Amino acid sequence: MATSGKVIRCRAAVAWAPGKPLSVEEVEVAPPKAREVRVKIVATAICRTDDHVLQGHFPNVEFPVIPGHEGAGIVESTGEGVTSVKPGDKVIPLCLPQCGECCFCLNPDSNYCTKSHFYESQTLMLDKTSRFTCKGKQVHHFLWISTFAEYTVMPEYAVAKIDAAAPLDKVCLLGCGFPTGYGAAINTAKVKPGSTCAVFGLGGVGLSVVMGCKAAGASRIIAVDINKDKFAKAKELGATDCVNPKDFTKPIQEVLAEMTGCGVDYSFEAIGHKDTLIAALASCNISTGVCVMAGEVASGSVIPFDPLLLLCGRTWRGTVVGGWKMRDSVPKLVSGYLEKKFNSDLLITHTLPIAEVNKGFELLRAGKSIRSVLLF
Ligand code: APR
Ligand code: ZN
Ligand code: ZN
């Protein structure tokens, strides 16, 4: 391509400081170095985790930064040694890399990777420099993929080639929210047919859990949210009951115990709060129940809990991006989407130009959107 090896000037939504709105700026994007890939982002969705970045909730995210991690695009150019993608390929950048070499990548039961942001902050490339500048200042990457930039650079192991037929403005959701929830049900909990499930939080992640529970054949799916406006969509996606904790004086776990007799077989927390995490744990069967933590609780949080909650046999599990080995699985998820095995489009409530990125965040904060897709 004509731009290969050159600095590209393009638009990006930059967060200059915590607590401030994003500002759409012209940025310079340097060419990819060895084993890096430069991608033209076509579409990117807004996830709650991006809002946590804007609010300054992640101590290891440095400002200024270009957020965004649910994107899809086309490879513009590749650095030396890149073999898995080439210019023109449709790709999804990966918020959880798969290096293929670490002890986790080599373990078929794990989707973790030592190149993940849990090990290093991923605000700079591997050589500790940034490929972004704006107004003469270095701008940081986010999770290495910064999909709120029209062109963005990432390591090769943080990008997956997908089917050329994929609609990028739809499959961008397969970069984070949908696989996180759907995989929490089918990979992490391994929901069995005929079982009973409770899903706490009906944002993009929780609604994807509902879809996963339904796909796995659950016979009862109880959707829990304090915003009753979320219930219609939850029912459309497979929830059999919708419960608003605000309608009760007793704790929600007692309400669910009464509804189910012995508690649910599987409970999922997709909010990211300490108290709902304990409520979800206490809502599943005391002996055989499995509770999966899909929401991200603020790092460093401490949760006091009664050990008797676990003594009788309950399982409490975490999940990161739904347990998928991302480089292997994202292309398969895209194929599943094209084969209509699931309809993640139902999560898209708004499509906006990148210039209206702040409106997208306002809709999320007001509880009026599930996923807003931004187009460049
Ligand atoms: N009880 C029940 N529901 C609640 C409560 C509560 N106490 N507090 C908030 N909720 C609901 C909100 O009304 C909203 O519908 O939880 C839902 C959360 O959805 P979003 O904010 O849209 O978040 P989402 O993108 O789905 O992500 C959920 O996963 O990836 C992480 O960081 C992300 O922790 C977040 C979680
Ligand atoms: Zn690895
Ligand atoms: Zn996300």
Short mmCIF file of C-alpha atoms and ligand atoms in Angstrom, two decimals:
data_model
loop_
_atom_site.label_atom_id
_atom_site.label_comp_id
_atom_site.label_asym_id
_atom_site.label_seq_id
_atom_site.Cartn_x
_atom_site.Cartn_y
_atom_site.Cartn_z
CA MET A 1 0.00 0.00 0.00
CA ALA A 2 1.07 3.58 -0.65
CA THR A 3 1.15 4.30 3.08
CA SER A 4 3.41 1.34 3.92
CA GLY A 5 6.54 2.39 5.84
CA LYS A 6 5.24 5.95 6.29
CA VAL A 7 3.73 7.84 9.19
CA ILE A 8 -0.06 8.05 8.75
CA ARG A 9 -2.04 11.09 9.90
CA CYS A 10 -5.59 10.15 10.89
CA ARG A 11 -8.31 10.66 13.47
CA ALA A 12 -8.36 9.18 16.95
CA ALA A 13 -10.34 9.73 20.15
CA VAL A 14 -7.73 10.73 22.72
CA ALA A 15 -8.21 10.73 26.52
CA TRP A 16 -5.88 13.48 27.75
CA ALA A 17 -6.63 13.14 31.47
CA PRO A 18 -8.85 11.04 33.78
CA GLY A 19 -12.43 12.25 34.21
CA LYS A 20 -12.40 14.33 30.98
CA PRO A 21 -14.38 13.66 27.80
CA LEU A 22 -12.52 12.20 24.83
CA SER A 23 -11.27 14.56 22.21
CA VAL A 24 -11.21 13.57 18.53
CA GLU A 25 -7.84 14.71 17.25
CA GLU A 26 -5.50 14.29 14.33
CA VAL A 27 -2.76 11.89 15.42
CA GLU A 28 0.36 10.51 13.77
CA VAL A 29 0.70 6.73 13.65
CA ALA A 30 4.21 5.38 13.05
CA PRO A 31 4.75 2.32 10.84
CA PRO A 32 4.83 -1.10 12.52
CA LYS A 33 8.20 -2.34 13.74
CA ALA A 34 9.32 -6.00 13.58
CA ARG A 35 6.53 -8.44 14.50
CA GLU A 36 3.96 -5.63 14.61
CA VAL A 37 0.90 -5.02 12.47
CA ARG A 38 -0.74 -1.70 11.51
CA VAL A 39 -4.51 -1.98 11.12
CA LYS A 40 -7.05 0.43 9.63
CA ILE A 41 -9.93 0.27 12.10
CA VAL A 42 -13.31 0.39 10.34
CA ALA A 43 -15.61 0.00 13.36
CA THR A 44 -15.24 -0.16 17.13
CA ALA A 45 -17.79 -0.67 19.88
CA ILE A 46 -17.79 0.97 23.30
CA CYS A 47 -17.39 -1.39 26.28
CA ARG A 48 -17.78 -0.49 29.97
CA THR A 49 -14.07 -1.19 30.44
CA ASP A 50 -13.30 1.83 28.19
CA ASP A 51 -15.40 3.93 30.55
CA HIS A 52 -13.33 2.63 33.48
CA VAL A 53 -10.25 3.88 31.57
CA LEU A 54 -11.77 7.34 31.07
CA GLN A 55 -12.64 7.56 34.77
CA GLY A 56 -9.03 6.70 35.66
CA HIS A 57 -9.93 3.44 37.43
CA PHE A 58 -6.91 1.52 36.10
CA PRO A 59 -3.75 2.67 37.85
CA ASN A 60 -1.49 1.16 35.17
CA VAL A 61 -3.14 3.05 32.27
CA GLU A 62 -1.11 6.17 31.56
CA PHE A 63 -2.53 9.36 30.03
CA PRO A 64 -2.79 10.63 27.35
CA VAL A 65 -4.14 7.38 25.96
CA ILE A 66 -6.23 6.16 23.03
CA PRO A 67 -8.78 3.71 24.50
CA GLY A 68 -10.97 1.19 22.65
CA HIS A 69 -10.64 -2.59 22.50
CA GLU A 70 -13.69 -3.92 20.63
CA GLY A 71 -12.73 -3.18 17.05
CA ALA A 72 -12.48 -4.68 13.59
CA GLY A 73 -10.48 -3.54 10.61
CA ILE A 74 -8.16 -4.26 7.69
CA VAL A 75 -4.40 -4.79 7.82
CA GLU A 76 -2.66 -1.78 6.23
CA SER A 77 0.95 -2.96 6.59
CA THR A 78 3.08 -5.39 8.55
CA GLY A 79 6.51 -5.20 10.16
CA GLU A 80 9.40 -7.55 9.52
CA GLY A 81 8.81 -11.19 10.39
CA VAL A 82 4.99 -11.07 10.43
CA THR A 83 3.59 -14.23 8.81
CA SER A 84 0.01 -14.74 10.04
CA VAL A 85 -1.59 -11.67 8.39
CA LYS A 86 -0.94 -9.57 5.29
CA PRO A 87 -2.13 -6.19 3.98
CA GLY A 88 -5.80 -6.34 2.98
CA ASP A 89 -6.76 -9.08 5.49
CA LYS A 90 -9.80 -8.44 7.65
CA VAL A 91 -8.83 -8.75 11.31
CA ILE A 92 -10.01 -8.34 14.89
CA PRO A 93 -7.46 -6.92 17.37
CA LEU A 94 -7.28 -9.01 20.55
CA CYS A 95 -7.66 -7.50 24.02
CA LEU A 96 -6.11 -10.73 25.36
CA PRO A 97 -3.13 -11.83 23.27
CA GLN A 98 -2.15 -15.42 22.53
CA CYS A 99 1.64 -15.59 22.18
CA GLY A 100 1.53 -19.34 21.56
CA GLU A 101 4.71 -19.96 23.53
CA CYS A 102 4.08 -19.34 27.24
CA CYS A 103 3.04 -22.04 29.74
CA PHE A 104 -0.59 -20.86 29.57
CA CYS A 105 -0.74 -20.77 25.76
CA LEU A 106 0.73 -24.28 25.70
CA ASN A 107 -1.93 -25.52 28.16
CA PRO A 108 -5.09 -26.48 26.23
CA ASP A 109 -7.24 -25.74 29.30
CA SER A 110 -6.09 -22.13 29.68
CA ASN A 111 -6.77 -18.99 27.68
CA TYR A 112 -4.43 -16.87 29.77
CA CYS A 113 -1.13 -15.59 28.33
CA THR A 114 1.94 -14.09 29.96
CA LYS A 115 1.73 -11.32 27.35
CA SER A 116 -1.61 -10.19 28.81
CA HIS A 117 -2.22 -6.86 30.49
CA PHE A 118 -2.22 -8.64 33.85
CA TYR A 119 1.56 -8.94 33.45
CA GLU A 120 2.41 -5.62 31.83
CA SER A 121 0.39 -2.49 31.28
CA GLN A 122 0.41 -2.64 27.44
CA THR A 123 0.41 1.14 27.22
CA LEU A 124 3.60 0.98 25.16
CA MET A 125 4.75 -1.48 22.49
CA LEU A 126 7.26 -4.20 23.41
CA ASP A 127 10.24 -1.88 22.78
CA LYS A 128 8.75 0.54 25.37
CA THR A 129 7.90 3.20 22.81
CA SER A 130 4.55 4.36 21.47
CA ARG A 131 3.53 4.45 17.80
CA PHE A 132 1.15 7.38 18.49
CA THR A 133 1.86 11.09 18.77
CA CYS A 134 -0.52 14.04 18.93
CA LYS A 135 0.40 17.73 19.01
CA GLY A 136 4.03 16.75 19.53
CA LYS A 137 3.27 14.56 22.57
CA GLN A 138 3.60 10.80 22.90
CA VAL A 139 0.18 9.17 23.33
CA HIS A 140 -0.15 5.77 25.03
CA HIS A 141 -1.71 2.60 23.66
CA PHE A 142 -4.45 0.78 25.55
CA LEU A 143 -4.25 -3.03 25.82
CA TRP A 144 -1.88 -2.65 22.84
CA ILE A 145 -4.84 -2.28 20.47
CA SER A 146 -6.34 1.25 20.92
CA THR A 147 -9.25 0.74 18.56
CA PHE A 148 -10.48 4.35 18.94
CA ALA A 149 -7.74 5.26 16.41
CA GLU A 150 -8.39 5.04 12.66
CA TYR A 151 -4.98 3.38 12.30
CA THR A 152 -3.44 1.47 15.19
CA VAL A 153 -0.39 -0.74 15.70
CA MET A 154 -0.26 -3.98 17.71
CA PRO A 155 1.99 -7.00 18.16
CA GLU A 156 1.23 -9.84 15.75
CA TYR A 157 0.07 -12.08 18.59
CA ALA A 158 -2.62 -9.54 19.49
CA VAL A 159 -4.49 -9.76 16.17
CA ALA A 160 -6.53 -12.49 14.47
CA LYS A 161 -7.35 -12.85 10.78
CA ILE A 162 -11.07 -13.35 10.15
CA ASP A 163 -13.28 -14.36 7.20
CA ALA A 164 -13.20 -11.81 4.35
CA ALA A 165 -17.02 -11.94 4.23
CA ALA A 166 -17.41 -10.62 7.80
CA PRO A 167 -19.25 -7.28 8.22
CA LEU A 168 -16.76 -5.29 10.30
CA ASP A 169 -19.40 -2.98 11.76
CA LYS A 170 -21.03 -6.03 13.36
CA VAL A 171 -18.25 -8.48 14.19
CA CYS A 172 -16.30 -5.84 16.14
CA LEU A 173 -18.39 -7.02 19.12
CA LEU A 174 -16.57 -10.36 18.90
CA GLY A 175 -13.42 -8.63 20.20
CA CYS A 176 -14.60 -8.46 23.82
CA GLY A 177 -18.18 -8.14 25.12
CA PHE A 178 -19.91 -10.97 23.30
CA PRO A 179 -17.20 -13.65 23.78
CA THR A 180 -16.79 -12.62 27.43
CA GLY A 181 -20.41 -13.32 28.30
CA TYR A 182 -21.15 -16.13 25.86
CA GLY A 183 -17.93 -17.95 26.80
CA ALA A 184 -18.56 -17.47 30.55
CA ALA A 185 -21.65 -19.67 30.05
CA ILE A 186 -20.42 -22.24 27.57
CA ASN A 187 -16.66 -22.49 28.32
CA THR A 188 -16.25 -21.50 31.97
CA ALA A 189 -19.49 -22.65 33.62
CA LYS A 190 -20.15 -25.30 30.97
CA VAL A 191 -23.90 -24.85 31.47
CA LYS A 192 -25.77 -28.16 31.07
CA PRO A 193 -29.06 -28.63 29.20
CA GLY A 194 -32.10 -28.35 31.46
CA SER A 195 -30.26 -26.33 34.12
CA THR A 196 -31.24 -23.13 35.94
CA CYS A 197 -29.14 -19.96 35.58
CA ALA A 198 -29.12 -16.45 37.08
CA VAL A 199 -27.41 -13.55 35.34
CA PHE A 200 -26.61 -10.43 37.37
CA GLY A 201 -26.28 -7.34 35.15
CA LEU A 202 -27.80 -7.00 31.69
CA GLY A 203 -25.25 -4.93 29.82
CA GLY A 204 -23.47 -6.28 26.74
CA VAL A 205 -21.63 -8.87 28.83
CA GLY A 206 -24.64 -10.09 30.87
CA LEU A 207 -26.91 -10.29 27.82
CA SER A 208 -24.23 -12.37 26.08
CA VAL A 209 -24.25 -14.67 29.12
CA VAL A 210 -28.03 -15.00 28.64
CA MET A 211 -27.41 -15.96 24.98
CA GLY A 212 -24.78 -18.50 26.04
CA CYS A 213 -27.05 -20.07 28.68
CA LYS A 214 -29.82 -20.35 26.10
CA ALA A 215 -27.48 -21.88 23.49
CA ALA A 216 -26.33 -24.41 26.09
CA GLY A 217 -29.93 -25.49 26.65
CA ALA A 218 -30.67 -23.99 30.09
CA SER A 219 -34.37 -24.37 30.87
CA ARG A 220 -34.63 -21.37 33.18
CA ILE A 221 -32.63 -18.15 32.87
CA ILE A 222 -33.30 -15.53 35.54
CA ALA A 223 -32.09 -12.07 34.53
CA VAL A 224 -31.30 -9.64 37.38
CA ASP A 225 -30.87 -5.88 36.93
CA ILE A 226 -31.79 -2.70 38.79
CA ASN A 227 -32.70 -1.07 35.44
CA LYS A 228 -36.00 -2.58 34.31
CA ASP A 229 -35.53 -1.09 30.84
CA LYS A 230 -33.05 -3.92 30.23
CA PHE A 231 -35.69 -6.65 30.68
CA ALA A 232 -37.31 -6.56 27.22
CA LYS A 233 -33.98 -7.26 25.49
CA ALA A 234 -33.10 -9.95 28.06
CA LYS A 235 -36.39 -11.74 27.31
CA GLU A 236 -35.80 -11.42 23.57
CA LEU A 237 -32.42 -13.13 24.02
CA GLY A 238 -33.70 -16.00 26.15
CA ALA A 239 -34.34 -14.89 29.75
CA THR A 240 -37.37 -16.71 31.20
CA ASP A 241 -37.72 -14.48 34.30
CA CYS A 242 -36.59 -10.91 35.02
CA VAL A 243 -36.04 -9.71 38.57
CA ASN A 244 -35.35 -6.20 39.86
CA PRO A 245 -33.68 -6.31 43.31
CA LYS A 246 -35.24 -2.88 44.01
CA ASP A 247 -38.69 -4.50 44.06
CA PHE A 248 -37.79 -6.50 47.20
CA THR A 249 -36.77 -5.67 50.73
CA LYS A 250 -35.02 -9.00 51.30
CA PRO A 251 -31.65 -9.80 49.70
CA ILE A 252 -31.82 -10.92 46.09
CA GLN A 253 -30.22 -14.29 46.92
CA GLU A 254 -33.20 -15.07 49.15
CA VAL A 255 -35.59 -14.09 46.36
CA LEU A 256 -33.79 -16.44 43.95
CA ALA A 257 -33.74 -19.25 46.54
CA GLU A 258 -37.51 -18.95 46.88
CA MET A 259 -37.96 -18.93 43.12
CA THR A 260 -35.83 -22.04 42.58
CA GLY A 261 -36.01 -24.11 45.77
CA CYS A 262 -32.29 -24.92 46.11
CA GLY A 263 -30.74 -21.96 44.32
CA VAL A 264 -29.68 -21.85 40.68
CA ASP A 265 -27.23 -24.30 39.13
CA TYR A 266 -25.16 -21.48 37.63
CA SER A 267 -24.92 -17.82 38.56
CA PHE A 268 -22.99 -15.13 36.71
CA GLU A 269 -21.89 -11.68 37.87
CA ALA A 270 -21.60 -9.29 34.92
CA ILE A 271 -21.60 -5.95 36.76
CA GLY A 272 -18.26 -5.69 38.51
CA HIS A 273 -19.43 -4.86 42.06
CA LYS A 274 -18.31 -6.53 45.26
CA ASP A 275 -21.79 -6.84 46.75
CA THR A 276 -23.40 -8.34 43.65
CA LEU A 277 -20.47 -10.76 43.41
CA ILE A 278 -21.34 -12.11 46.87
CA ALA A 279 -25.07 -12.09 46.07
CA ALA A 280 -24.39 -14.11 42.88
CA LEU A 281 -22.26 -16.58 44.84
CA ALA A 282 -24.95 -17.01 47.50
CA SER A 283 -27.62 -17.47 44.80
CA CYS A 284 -26.28 -20.73 43.40
CA ASN A 285 -26.89 -24.18 44.84
CA ILE A 286 -24.91 -24.49 48.11
CA SER A 287 -23.63 -27.94 47.19
CA THR A 288 -23.28 -28.14 43.40
CA GLY A 289 -23.68 -24.53 42.24
CA VAL A 290 -21.13 -22.76 40.06
CA CYS A 291 -20.73 -18.97 40.24
CA VAL A 292 -18.76 -17.26 37.49
CA MET A 293 -17.30 -13.78 37.90
CA ALA A 294 -17.48 -12.14 34.45
CA GLY A 295 -17.57 -8.49 35.58
CA GLU A 296 -14.37 -6.69 36.41
CA VAL A 297 -14.21 -5.59 40.05
CA ALA A 298 -11.82 -2.67 40.69
CA SER A 299 -8.28 -4.02 41.04
CA GLY A 300 -7.07 -4.13 44.63
CA SER A 301 -10.62 -4.57 45.99
CA VAL A 302 -10.97 -6.72 49.09
CA ILE A 303 -14.13 -8.75 49.61
CA PRO A 304 -14.90 -10.12 53.06
CA PHE A 305 -17.03 -13.24 52.71
CA ASP A 306 -18.32 -16.05 54.89
CA PRO A 307 -16.27 -19.19 54.06
CA LEU A 308 -19.37 -21.27 54.72
CA LEU A 309 -20.55 -20.02 51.34
CA LEU A 310 -18.00 -22.42 49.79
CA LEU A 311 -17.67 -25.16 52.43
CA CYS A 312 -20.54 -27.30 51.19
CA GLY A 313 -19.20 -27.60 47.67
CA ARG A 314 -20.03 -24.51 45.64
CA THR A 315 -17.53 -23.51 42.97
CA TRP A 316 -16.49 -19.88 42.50
CA ARG A 317 -14.73 -19.19 39.19
CA GLY A 318 -13.35 -16.28 37.26
CA THR A 319 -13.21 -15.96 33.50
CA VAL A 320 -11.23 -13.69 31.22
CA VAL A 321 -12.77 -12.97 27.83
CA GLY A 322 -14.99 -16.01 28.37
CA GLY A 323 -12.17 -18.56 28.43
CA TRP A 324 -11.48 -18.37 24.67
CA LYS A 325 -7.92 -18.73 23.40
CA MET A 326 -8.36 -15.56 21.40
CA ARG A 327 -6.21 -16.01 18.30
CA ASP A 328 -7.60 -19.51 17.75
CA SER A 329 -11.19 -18.73 18.71
CA VAL A 330 -12.06 -15.28 17.35
CA PRO A 331 -11.89 -16.47 13.69
CA LYS A 332 -14.15 -19.41 14.67
CA LEU A 333 -16.57 -17.08 16.44
CA VAL A 334 -16.72 -14.95 13.28
CA SER A 335 -17.49 -18.11 11.25
CA GLY A 336 -20.21 -18.98 13.80
CA TYR A 337 -21.64 -15.48 13.37
CA LEU A 338 -21.66 -15.84 9.55
CA GLU A 339 -23.33 -19.26 9.90
CA LYS A 340 -25.96 -17.57 12.12
CA LYS A 341 -25.19 -19.78 15.13
CA PHE A 342 -25.81 -16.71 17.30
CA ASN A 343 -26.98 -13.18 16.64
CA SER A 344 -24.71 -10.71 18.39
CA ASP A 345 -26.25 -7.90 16.25
CA LEU A 346 -29.11 -7.85 18.77
CA LEU A 347 -26.70 -6.22 21.24
CA ILE A 348 -26.09 -3.21 18.94
CA THR A 349 -28.44 -0.42 19.96
CA HIS A 350 -26.65 2.55 18.37
CA THR A 351 -24.29 3.23 15.46
CA LEU A 352 -22.50 6.59 15.55
CA PRO A 353 -19.69 8.36 13.69
CA ILE A 354 -16.41 8.53 15.67
CA ALA A 355 -17.01 12.29 16.06
CA GLU A 356 -19.88 11.38 18.42
CA VAL A 357 -17.82 9.11 20.65
CA ASN A 358 -18.71 11.10 23.78
CA LYS A 359 -22.42 10.73 23.01
CA GLY A 360 -21.80 6.97 22.94
CA PHE A 361 -20.35 7.10 26.46
CA GLU A 362 -23.24 9.27 27.69
CA LEU A 363 -25.72 6.67 26.39
CA LEU A 364 -23.79 3.92 28.21
CA ARG A 365 -23.67 5.85 31.49
CA ALA A 366 -27.39 6.66 31.26
CA GLY A 367 -28.19 2.94 30.82
CA LYS A 368 -29.71 3.69 27.39
CA SER A 369 -27.39 1.62 25.21
CA ILE A 370 -26.11 -1.92 25.17
CA ARG A 371 -23.45 -1.53 22.51
CA SER A 372 -22.80 1.60 20.48
CA VAL A 373 -20.70 0.95 17.36
CA LEU A 374 -18.50 3.83 16.23
CA LEU A 375 -17.60 4.15 12.56
CA PHE A 376 -14.53 5.88 11.12
N1 APR B 1 -27.73 -5.03 40.70
C1 APR B 1 -28.14 -5.47 39.49
N2 APR B 1 -27.76 -4.90 38.32
C2 APR B 1 -26.92 -3.83 38.38
C3 APR B 1 -26.45 -3.32 39.62
C4 APR B 1 -26.91 -3.96 40.83
N3 APR B 1 -26.52 -3.53 42.02
N4 APR B 1 -25.65 -2.26 39.36
C5 APR B 1 -25.60 -2.13 38.01
N5 APR B 1 -26.38 -3.08 37.42
C6 APR B 1 -26.61 -3.29 36.00
C7 APR B 1 -26.73 -2.03 35.16
O1 APR B 1 -28.03 -1.50 35.22
C8 APR B 1 -26.35 -2.53 33.76
O2 APR B 1 -27.48 -2.96 33.04
O3 APR B 1 -25.48 -3.97 35.45
C9 APR B 1 -25.43 -3.73 34.03
C10 APR B 1 -23.96 -3.51 33.64
O4 APR B 1 -23.90 -3.31 32.26
P1 APR B 1 -22.85 -2.31 31.53
O5 APR B 1 -22.52 -1.20 32.44
O6 APR B 1 -23.41 -2.05 30.17
O7 APR B 1 -21.51 -3.19 31.44
P2 APR B 1 -20.95 -4.31 30.44
O8 APR B 1 -20.30 -3.69 29.25
O9 APR B 1 -21.97 -5.39 30.22
O10 APR B 1 -19.78 -4.90 31.36
C11 APR B 1 -20.08 -5.51 32.60
O11 APR B 1 -17.93 -6.61 32.62
O12 APR B 1 -16.16 -6.21 31.19
C12 APR B 1 -16.68 -5.96 32.45
O13 APR B 1 -15.78 -3.80 33.04
C13 APR B 1 -16.95 -4.48 32.65
O14 APR B 1 -17.34 -4.81 34.95
C14 APR B 1 -17.99 -4.55 33.72
C15 APR B 1 -18.81 -5.77 33.38
ZN ZN B 2 1.10 -16.84 25.81
ZN ZN B 3 -14.50 -4.98 26.88
#
